[in-house]
Short mmCIF file of C-alpha atoms in Angstrom, two decimals:
data_model
loop_
_atom_site.label_atom_id
_atom_site.label_comp_id
_atom_site.label_asym_id
_atom_site.label_seq_id
_atom_site.Cartn_x
_atom_site.Cartn_y
_atom_site.Cartn_z
CA MET A 135 97.50 179.44 -25.09
CA ASN A 136 96.48 181.04 -21.82
CA THR A 137 96.96 184.68 -20.92
CA GLN A 138 100.31 184.17 -19.20
CA THR A 139 101.67 182.29 -22.19
CA ASN A 140 100.51 185.00 -24.56
CA THR A 141 102.21 187.63 -22.41
CA GLU A 142 105.54 185.82 -22.26
CA VAL A 143 105.45 185.11 -26.00
CA GLN A 144 104.76 188.77 -26.65
CA HIS A 145 107.70 189.79 -24.45
CA TYR A 146 109.91 187.42 -26.43
CA LEU A 147 108.72 188.88 -29.75
CA ASP A 148 109.15 192.45 -28.52
CA ALA A 149 112.74 191.71 -27.58
CA MET A 150 113.32 190.27 -31.04
CA ARG A 151 111.81 193.35 -32.68
CA GLU A 152 114.08 195.61 -30.61
CA ALA A 153 117.12 193.63 -31.71
CA LEU A 154 116.10 194.24 -35.34
CA SER A 155 115.23 197.90 -34.86
CA ASP A 156 118.18 199.13 -36.96
CA LEU A 157 116.61 197.59 -40.10
CA PRO A 158 113.92 199.28 -42.20
CA ALA A 159 110.44 198.90 -40.74
CA ALA A 160 109.13 196.96 -43.74
CA GLU A 161 111.91 194.41 -43.51
CA VAL A 162 111.44 194.09 -39.76
CA GLY A 163 107.74 193.46 -40.28
CA GLU A 164 108.44 190.79 -42.88
CA ILE A 165 110.89 189.01 -40.62
CA MET A 166 108.65 189.23 -37.59
CA ASP A 167 105.63 187.85 -39.43
CA ASP A 168 107.41 184.60 -40.15
CA ALA A 169 109.29 184.49 -36.84
CA GLY A 170 106.21 185.35 -34.78
CA ALA A 171 104.23 182.51 -36.29
CA HIS A 172 107.06 180.09 -35.55
CA VAL A 173 107.41 181.28 -31.94
CA VAL A 174 103.67 180.89 -31.35
CA GLU A 175 103.75 177.41 -32.88
CA VAL A 176 106.60 176.32 -30.59
CA ALA A 177 104.78 177.72 -27.55
CA GLU A 178 101.62 175.79 -28.44
CA GLU A 179 103.60 172.56 -28.86
CA MET A 180 104.92 172.91 -25.30
CA GLY A 181 101.42 173.13 -23.88
CA ASP A 182 101.34 173.11 -20.09
CA GLU A 183 105.13 172.78 -19.93
CA PHE A 184 105.60 176.18 -21.54
CA THR A 185 107.77 178.68 -19.69
CA LEU A 186 109.87 181.56 -20.90
CA ALA A 187 112.97 179.61 -19.85
CA ALA A 188 111.83 176.58 -21.86
CA LEU A 189 111.15 178.76 -24.89
CA THR A 190 114.57 180.38 -24.55
CA ASP A 191 116.15 176.95 -24.25
CA ARG A 192 114.40 175.86 -27.44
CA LEU A 193 114.97 178.91 -29.63
CA GLY A 194 117.74 180.79 -27.85
CA THR A 195 117.53 184.29 -26.45
CA PRO A 196 115.44 186.80 -28.42
CA GLN A 197 118.58 188.66 -29.44
CA ALA A 198 120.31 185.46 -30.60
CA TYR A 199 117.25 184.32 -32.54
CA ALA A 200 116.95 187.75 -34.16
CA GLN A 201 120.61 187.67 -35.16
CA GLU A 202 120.12 184.22 -36.66
CA LEU A 203 117.17 185.44 -38.74
CA ARG A 204 119.14 188.54 -39.77
CA ALA A 205 122.04 186.38 -40.98
CA ALA A 206 119.69 184.00 -42.81
CA ALA A 207 118.18 186.96 -44.69
CA ASP A 208 121.68 188.29 -45.51
CA TYR A 209 121.18 191.50 -43.54
CA PRO A 210 124.35 193.09 -42.09
CA ALA A 211 125.03 192.79 -38.41
CA PRO A 212 124.11 195.84 -36.36
CA ALA A 213 126.93 198.23 -35.61
CA PRO A 214 127.93 197.92 -31.96
CA ALA A 215 126.85 200.89 -29.91
CA ALA A 216 129.69 201.86 -27.64
CA PRO A 217 128.95 203.13 -24.14
CA THR A 218 128.24 206.84 -24.04
CA SER A 219 131.18 207.69 -21.78
CA ILE A 220 134.56 206.34 -20.81
CA GLN A 221 133.63 205.38 -17.25
CA PRO A 222 130.81 202.95 -18.17
CA MET A 223 133.08 201.39 -20.80
CA LEU A 224 135.86 200.85 -18.26
CA VAL A 225 133.49 199.40 -15.67
CA ALA A 226 131.89 197.12 -18.27
CA ARG A 227 135.28 195.89 -19.49
CA PHE A 228 136.47 195.33 -15.91
CA ALA A 229 133.36 193.26 -15.15
CA LEU A 230 133.75 191.21 -18.33
CA TRP A 231 137.44 190.42 -17.90
CA SER A 232 137.04 189.75 -14.19
CA LEU A 233 134.63 186.99 -15.23
CA VAL A 234 137.16 185.57 -17.69
CA ALA A 235 140.01 185.75 -15.16
CA GLY A 236 137.91 184.21 -12.39
CA THR A 237 136.89 181.29 -14.61
CA VAL A 238 140.44 180.58 -15.79
CA MET A 239 141.89 180.89 -12.29
CA ALA A 240 139.22 178.60 -10.82
CA PHE A 241 140.14 175.95 -13.40
CA ALA A 242 143.88 176.34 -12.75
CA PHE A 243 143.42 176.28 -8.97
CA ALA A 244 141.50 173.00 -9.15
CA THR A 245 143.96 171.24 -11.46
CA SER A 246 147.01 172.36 -9.45
CA ARG A 247 145.69 171.01 -6.09
CA GLY A 248 145.57 174.50 -4.62
CA ASP A 249 148.99 175.83 -5.67
CA GLY A 250 149.29 179.60 -5.86
CA GLU A 251 146.76 180.41 -3.18
CA GLY A 252 147.89 184.04 -2.99
CA LEU A 253 147.34 184.72 -6.70
CA THR A 254 144.06 182.79 -6.65
CA LEU A 255 142.82 184.85 -3.71
CA LEU A 256 143.69 188.08 -5.52
CA VAL A 257 141.94 187.06 -8.75
CA GLY A 258 139.00 185.71 -6.76
CA LEU A 259 138.55 189.06 -5.05
CA VAL A 260 138.64 190.84 -8.42
CA ALA A 261 136.03 188.43 -9.82
CA ALA A 262 133.86 188.93 -6.74
CA VAL A 263 133.99 192.71 -7.22
CA GLY A 264 133.01 192.26 -10.87
CA ALA A 265 130.06 190.06 -9.91
CA LEU A 266 128.96 192.56 -7.28
CA LEU A 267 129.03 195.37 -9.86
CA VAL A 268 126.95 193.36 -12.32
CA PHE A 269 124.31 192.54 -9.70
CA ARG A 270 124.10 196.01 -8.20
CA GLN A 271 124.64 198.41 -11.11
CA LYS A 272 121.69 198.70 -13.46
CA GLY A 273 122.46 198.80 -17.14
CA LEU A 274 125.95 197.34 -16.74
CA LEU A 275 124.95 194.10 -18.41
CA ALA A 276 123.75 196.05 -21.45
CA ASP A 277 127.05 197.95 -21.55
CA ILE A 278 128.93 194.66 -21.45
CA SER A 279 126.87 193.27 -24.33
CA ARG A 280 127.85 196.31 -26.45
CA LEU A 281 131.59 195.92 -25.92
CA PRO A 282 133.47 195.01 -29.15
CA GLU A 283 134.87 191.81 -27.65
CA THR A 284 131.42 190.70 -26.51
CA VAL A 285 129.89 191.41 -29.93
CA ALA A 286 132.69 189.48 -31.65
CA LEU A 287 132.21 186.54 -29.30
CA ASN A 288 128.46 186.45 -29.91
CA GLU A 289 128.96 186.52 -33.68
CA ALA A 290 131.46 183.66 -33.48
CA LEU A 291 129.04 181.59 -31.42
CA GLN A 292 126.21 182.28 -33.85
CA ARG A 293 128.33 181.20 -36.80
CA ALA A 294 129.29 178.03 -34.97
CA GLU A 295 125.68 177.21 -34.13
CA ARG A 296 124.73 177.30 -37.82
CA SER A 297 126.60 174.04 -38.22
CA GLU A 298 124.07 171.21 -38.07
CA PRO A 299 126.29 168.71 -36.17
CA LEU A 300 127.15 171.35 -33.59
CA ARG A 301 123.50 172.33 -33.27
CA VAL A 302 122.53 168.70 -32.59
CA PHE A 303 125.36 168.37 -30.08
CA LEU A 304 124.37 171.53 -28.20
CA THR A 305 120.74 170.44 -28.16
CA SER A 306 121.69 167.12 -26.57
CA LEU A 307 123.84 168.94 -24.03
CA ARG A 308 120.98 171.21 -23.03
CA ALA A 309 118.92 168.14 -22.21
CA TRP A 310 121.51 167.18 -19.57
CA GLN A 311 121.81 170.63 -18.03
CA PRO A 312 119.85 169.85 -14.82
CA ALA A 313 122.02 166.80 -14.17
CA TRP A 314 125.14 168.88 -14.82
CA TRP A 315 124.08 171.53 -12.32
CA VAL A 316 123.77 168.90 -9.59
CA GLY A 317 126.99 167.16 -10.63
CA ARG A 318 128.85 170.45 -10.72
CA ALA A 319 127.85 171.28 -7.15
CA LEU A 320 128.86 167.80 -5.97
CA LEU A 321 132.21 168.05 -7.76
CA ILE A 322 133.04 171.40 -6.20
CA ALA A 323 132.18 170.26 -2.68
CA GLY A 324 133.75 166.81 -3.09
CA VAL A 325 137.05 168.03 -4.54
CA GLY A 326 137.23 170.69 -1.85
CA MET A 327 136.88 168.19 0.99
CA LEU A 328 139.20 165.60 -0.57
CA ALA A 329 142.00 167.89 -1.74
CA TYR A 330 142.17 170.21 1.27
CA ARG A 331 142.00 169.93 5.02
CA VAL A 332 138.46 169.78 6.33
CA ARG A 333 139.02 172.77 8.60
CA SER A 334 140.64 174.86 5.87
CA PRO A 335 138.82 178.12 4.99
CA ILE A 336 139.07 177.07 1.33
CA VAL A 337 136.65 174.20 1.98
CA LEU A 338 134.06 176.60 3.39
CA VAL A 339 134.44 178.89 0.36
CA LEU A 340 134.03 175.95 -2.02
CA ILE A 341 130.93 174.68 -0.22
CA VAL A 342 129.36 178.14 -0.55
CA LEU A 343 130.35 178.20 -4.24
CA ALA A 344 128.77 174.77 -4.72
CA ALA A 345 125.48 175.97 -3.23
CA LEU A 346 125.50 179.14 -5.33
CA SER A 347 126.31 177.18 -8.49
CA LEU A 348 123.27 174.99 -7.92
CA LEU A 349 121.15 178.12 -7.76
CA ALA A 350 122.91 179.91 -10.62
CA GLY A 351 122.44 177.11 -13.15
CA PRO A 352 118.75 177.60 -14.00
CA LYS A 353 118.79 181.34 -13.28
CA ALA A 354 121.60 182.06 -15.76
CA LYS A 355 119.36 180.98 -18.65
CA THR A 356 117.11 184.02 -18.20
CA ASP A 357 119.30 186.35 -16.11
CA ARG A 358 122.82 186.66 -17.49
CA ARG A 359 124.12 188.23 -14.29
CA TRP A 360 124.29 184.74 -12.78
CA LEU A 361 127.00 183.86 -15.31
CA TRP A 362 129.46 185.60 -12.96
CA ILE A 363 128.85 182.71 -10.56
CA SER A 364 128.01 179.90 -12.96
CA LEU A 365 131.09 180.15 -15.20
CA PRO A 366 133.76 180.22 -12.42
CA ALA A 367 131.93 177.31 -10.79
CA THR A 368 132.04 175.43 -14.09
CA GLY A 369 135.76 176.16 -14.45
CA PHE A 370 136.52 174.77 -11.00
CA ALA A 371 134.29 171.74 -11.53
CA ILE A 372 135.95 170.83 -14.84
CA GLY A 373 139.41 171.29 -13.30
CA GLY A 374 138.41 169.13 -10.34
CA LEU A 375 137.06 166.45 -12.67
CA LEU A 376 140.34 166.37 -14.59
CA LEU A 377 142.23 166.13 -11.30
CA VAL A 378 140.11 163.16 -10.19
CA LEU A 379 140.55 161.41 -13.54
CA ALA A 380 144.32 161.95 -13.45
CA SER A 381 144.51 160.55 -9.92
CA MET A 382 142.47 157.49 -10.92
CA THR A 383 144.68 156.90 -13.96
CA SER A 384 147.83 157.08 -11.83
CA TRP A 385 146.32 154.65 -9.34
CA LEU A 386 145.30 152.16 -12.06
CA ASP A 387 148.72 152.36 -13.74
CA TYR A 388 150.53 151.63 -10.48
CA ARG A 389 152.04 148.15 -10.32
CA PRO A 390 153.88 147.07 -7.18
CA SER A 391 157.43 145.97 -7.86
CA SER A 392 157.98 142.21 -7.53
CA SER A 393 161.76 142.24 -7.91
CA PRO A 394 163.68 140.30 -5.27
CA VAL A 395 164.80 142.31 -2.32
CA SER A 396 168.26 141.73 -0.93
CA TYR A 397 169.01 142.44 2.66
CA THR A 398 172.48 143.47 3.72
CA THR A 399 173.71 144.17 7.18
CA SER A 400 175.41 147.50 7.48
CA THR A 401 178.64 147.63 9.43
CA ARG A 402 179.27 150.72 11.45
CA VAL A 403 182.27 152.63 10.19
CA PRO A 404 184.38 153.73 13.17
CA ASP A 405 185.22 157.39 13.52
CA ASN A 406 188.84 156.58 14.36
CA ILE A 407 191.16 153.59 14.57
CA TYR A 408 194.16 153.28 16.91
CA VAL A 409 196.94 150.77 16.22
CA PHE A 410 199.47 149.48 18.80
CA ASP A 411 202.62 147.39 18.50
CA LYS A 412 203.35 144.24 20.51
CA ASP A 413 204.63 146.29 23.41
CA GLY A 414 201.48 148.46 23.65
CA LYS A 415 203.08 151.46 22.03
CA PRO A 416 200.67 153.48 19.79
CA LEU A 417 201.57 153.71 16.14
CA THR A 418 200.93 156.76 13.95
CA ASP A 419 200.55 157.31 10.21
CA VAL A 420 199.23 153.78 9.66
CA HIS A 421 197.48 152.99 6.35
CA LEU A 422 194.80 150.28 6.41
CA TYR A 423 193.77 147.96 3.54
CA ASP A 424 191.29 145.11 3.18
CA GLU A 425 191.92 141.56 1.98
CA ASP A 426 191.65 142.71 -1.65
CA GLY A 427 194.21 145.43 -1.27
CA GLN A 428 191.62 148.18 -1.32
CA PRO A 429 192.22 151.12 1.02
CA LEU A 430 189.77 151.41 3.92
CA ASN A 431 188.89 155.04 3.34
CA THR A 432 186.62 156.86 5.78
CA PRO A 433 185.82 160.57 5.97
CA TRP A 434 187.11 162.70 8.81
CA HIS A 435 185.25 165.81 9.95
CA GLY A 436 187.30 168.60 11.45
CA CYS A 437 186.19 171.56 13.50
CA ASN A 438 184.41 173.18 10.56
CA GLY A 439 182.03 170.22 10.28
CA SER A 440 182.74 169.46 6.62
CA PRO A 441 184.77 166.44 5.49
CA PHE A 442 188.42 167.46 5.74
CA ARG A 443 190.01 164.17 4.72
CA ASP A 444 188.85 160.99 3.02
CA ASP A 445 191.67 158.47 3.13
CA ASN A 446 192.90 155.35 4.94
CA ARG A 447 195.49 156.96 7.21
CA PHE A 448 194.99 156.45 10.94
CA PRO A 449 194.71 157.56 13.63
CA ARG A 450 192.91 160.83 12.89
CA PRO A 451 193.24 163.94 15.03
CA GLN A 452 190.80 164.05 17.92
CA VAL A 453 188.28 166.93 17.79
CA VAL A 454 187.73 168.48 21.21
CA HIS A 455 185.14 171.11 22.08
CA ASP A 456 185.66 173.02 25.32
CA GLU A 457 185.41 176.54 26.70
CA ASN A 458 188.24 177.59 24.38
CA GLY A 459 186.32 176.49 21.31
CA CYS A 460 187.14 173.64 18.98
CA ARG A 461 190.61 172.08 18.89
CA GLU A 462 192.14 169.26 16.88
CA ILE A 463 194.55 167.14 18.93
CA PRO A 464 197.01 164.95 16.98
CA GLY A 465 196.13 161.30 16.73
CA VAL A 466 197.23 160.14 20.18
CA PRO A 467 194.84 157.61 21.77
CA PRO A 468 193.05 158.93 24.87
CA PHE A 469 193.79 155.68 26.67
CA THR A 470 196.59 153.14 27.33
CA ILE A 471 196.42 149.39 26.94
CA VAL A 472 198.27 146.33 28.21
CA ILE A 473 199.05 143.84 25.46
CA PRO A 474 198.32 140.18 26.44
CA GLY A 475 201.43 138.07 27.09
CA ALA A 476 202.24 134.35 27.23
CA ALA A 477 200.41 131.75 29.34
CA PRO A 478 200.95 131.92 33.12
CA THR A 479 204.25 130.27 34.26
CA VAL A 480 205.81 129.43 37.66
CA THR A 481 209.39 130.43 38.31
CA THR A 482 211.72 129.48 41.22
CA THR A 483 215.07 130.71 42.43
CA PRO A 484 218.11 128.44 42.82
CA VAL A 485 218.33 126.43 46.05
CA THR A 486 220.45 128.08 48.70
CA GLY A 487 221.10 127.19 52.30
CA GLN A 488 223.20 125.05 54.57
CA PRO A 489 223.15 121.26 54.60
CA SER A 490 221.82 119.60 57.71
CA VAL A 491 221.78 116.13 59.00
CA THR A 492 218.49 114.30 59.37
CA SER A 493 217.66 111.67 61.89
CA THR A 494 218.59 109.08 59.34
CA GLY A 495 221.98 110.52 59.13
CA GLN A 496 221.57 111.74 55.49
CA PRO A 497 222.44 115.30 54.67
CA SER A 498 219.61 117.56 53.44
CA VAL A 499 219.29 121.05 52.04
CA THR A 500 216.90 123.65 53.34
CA SER A 501 215.92 126.16 50.65
CA THR A 502 214.11 129.47 50.66
CA ALA A 503 212.20 130.41 47.41
CA PRO A 504 209.76 133.19 46.56
CA PRO A 505 206.15 132.26 45.74
CA PRO A 506 205.23 131.52 42.12
CA THR A 507 204.59 134.55 39.89
CA GLN A 508 201.91 134.84 37.12
CA SER A 509 202.39 136.45 33.73
CA VAL A 510 200.68 139.70 32.61
CA PRO A 511 196.83 139.45 32.55
CA PRO A 512 194.80 139.72 29.31
CA THR A 513 194.56 143.07 27.57
CA ALA A 514 193.37 145.85 29.85
CA VAL A 515 192.39 149.35 28.74
CA VAL A 516 193.14 152.11 31.19
CA PRO A 517 191.90 155.63 30.42
CA THR A 518 194.56 158.26 30.71
CA SER A 519 192.19 160.98 31.77
#
């Protein structure tokens, strides 16, 4: 190993020793002798590819590896050291739960196609404040790691990782981490541009988040502050992936209907019907039926606009709007008609006059008759006003 490798391995071992500092010195020395030899062996196997990040990826963080060795030797877990004052504890808890809320809200926002933008904006601002505190306030990350909920979560993860199938699964997942970082950034940007308008401010925010997530992926392995960007980005990416899969499933399940389509011509229903007798006199209170004896019911809308009647009695009152407001005039037609009569005929008057004598000597009659008259023309409609 070169000098740089020795230095990074020593830093790793020092961090492990600090995590075990609550144990008796003799027991710490015994644990570190075995663990130190193993860490050096792993570093030598990596050769030129050795980095602190690669070592951490292989063995876990120094604290996690120390906790694993502690549990294997049946030593009790260290008692969590609470923050020294109330204010650091509150700030640490705010930063932790802002991360949780931001991750959950990012997932929900992606799966809901952007519903609840107001609540998402509020939670996003809270998560951004939490991330800003973690990056700017020294020692806050250590305070967060000492919170009871953080300690309980770490212990649960350590117990889960002792399972051999889960360990193999997590190891295979770590091998795909670089591909996931790229895919996560593409998912965030792609879902943003497909689900929202291109000019929407949300698209710009998601593009920035995609770029930051690409940077946060490798950095979060050695600097836990980047989790405040990496985890919300992961939540949104997983939600967007589920949204895409659901859309594809709906599209594949769609089958166009092949049932026959019938076309019917719609007949306009008149607003009113006026009935006249053979002399052209309007009739009132007439009830209309079809050839099957069914009433020809149509709705009638009065001045209030809602259906006032729905029957087959005609004619309906006429609704008039003028400067005096709305009035309903009884069903009198606003026009008069002339009913068609018989075919045209020619009539003459009886012959009258005095007989006269023609040149032949025969008497003749000279008559005077009016010109022929024609019957009433076909139906004519004459407005009354």
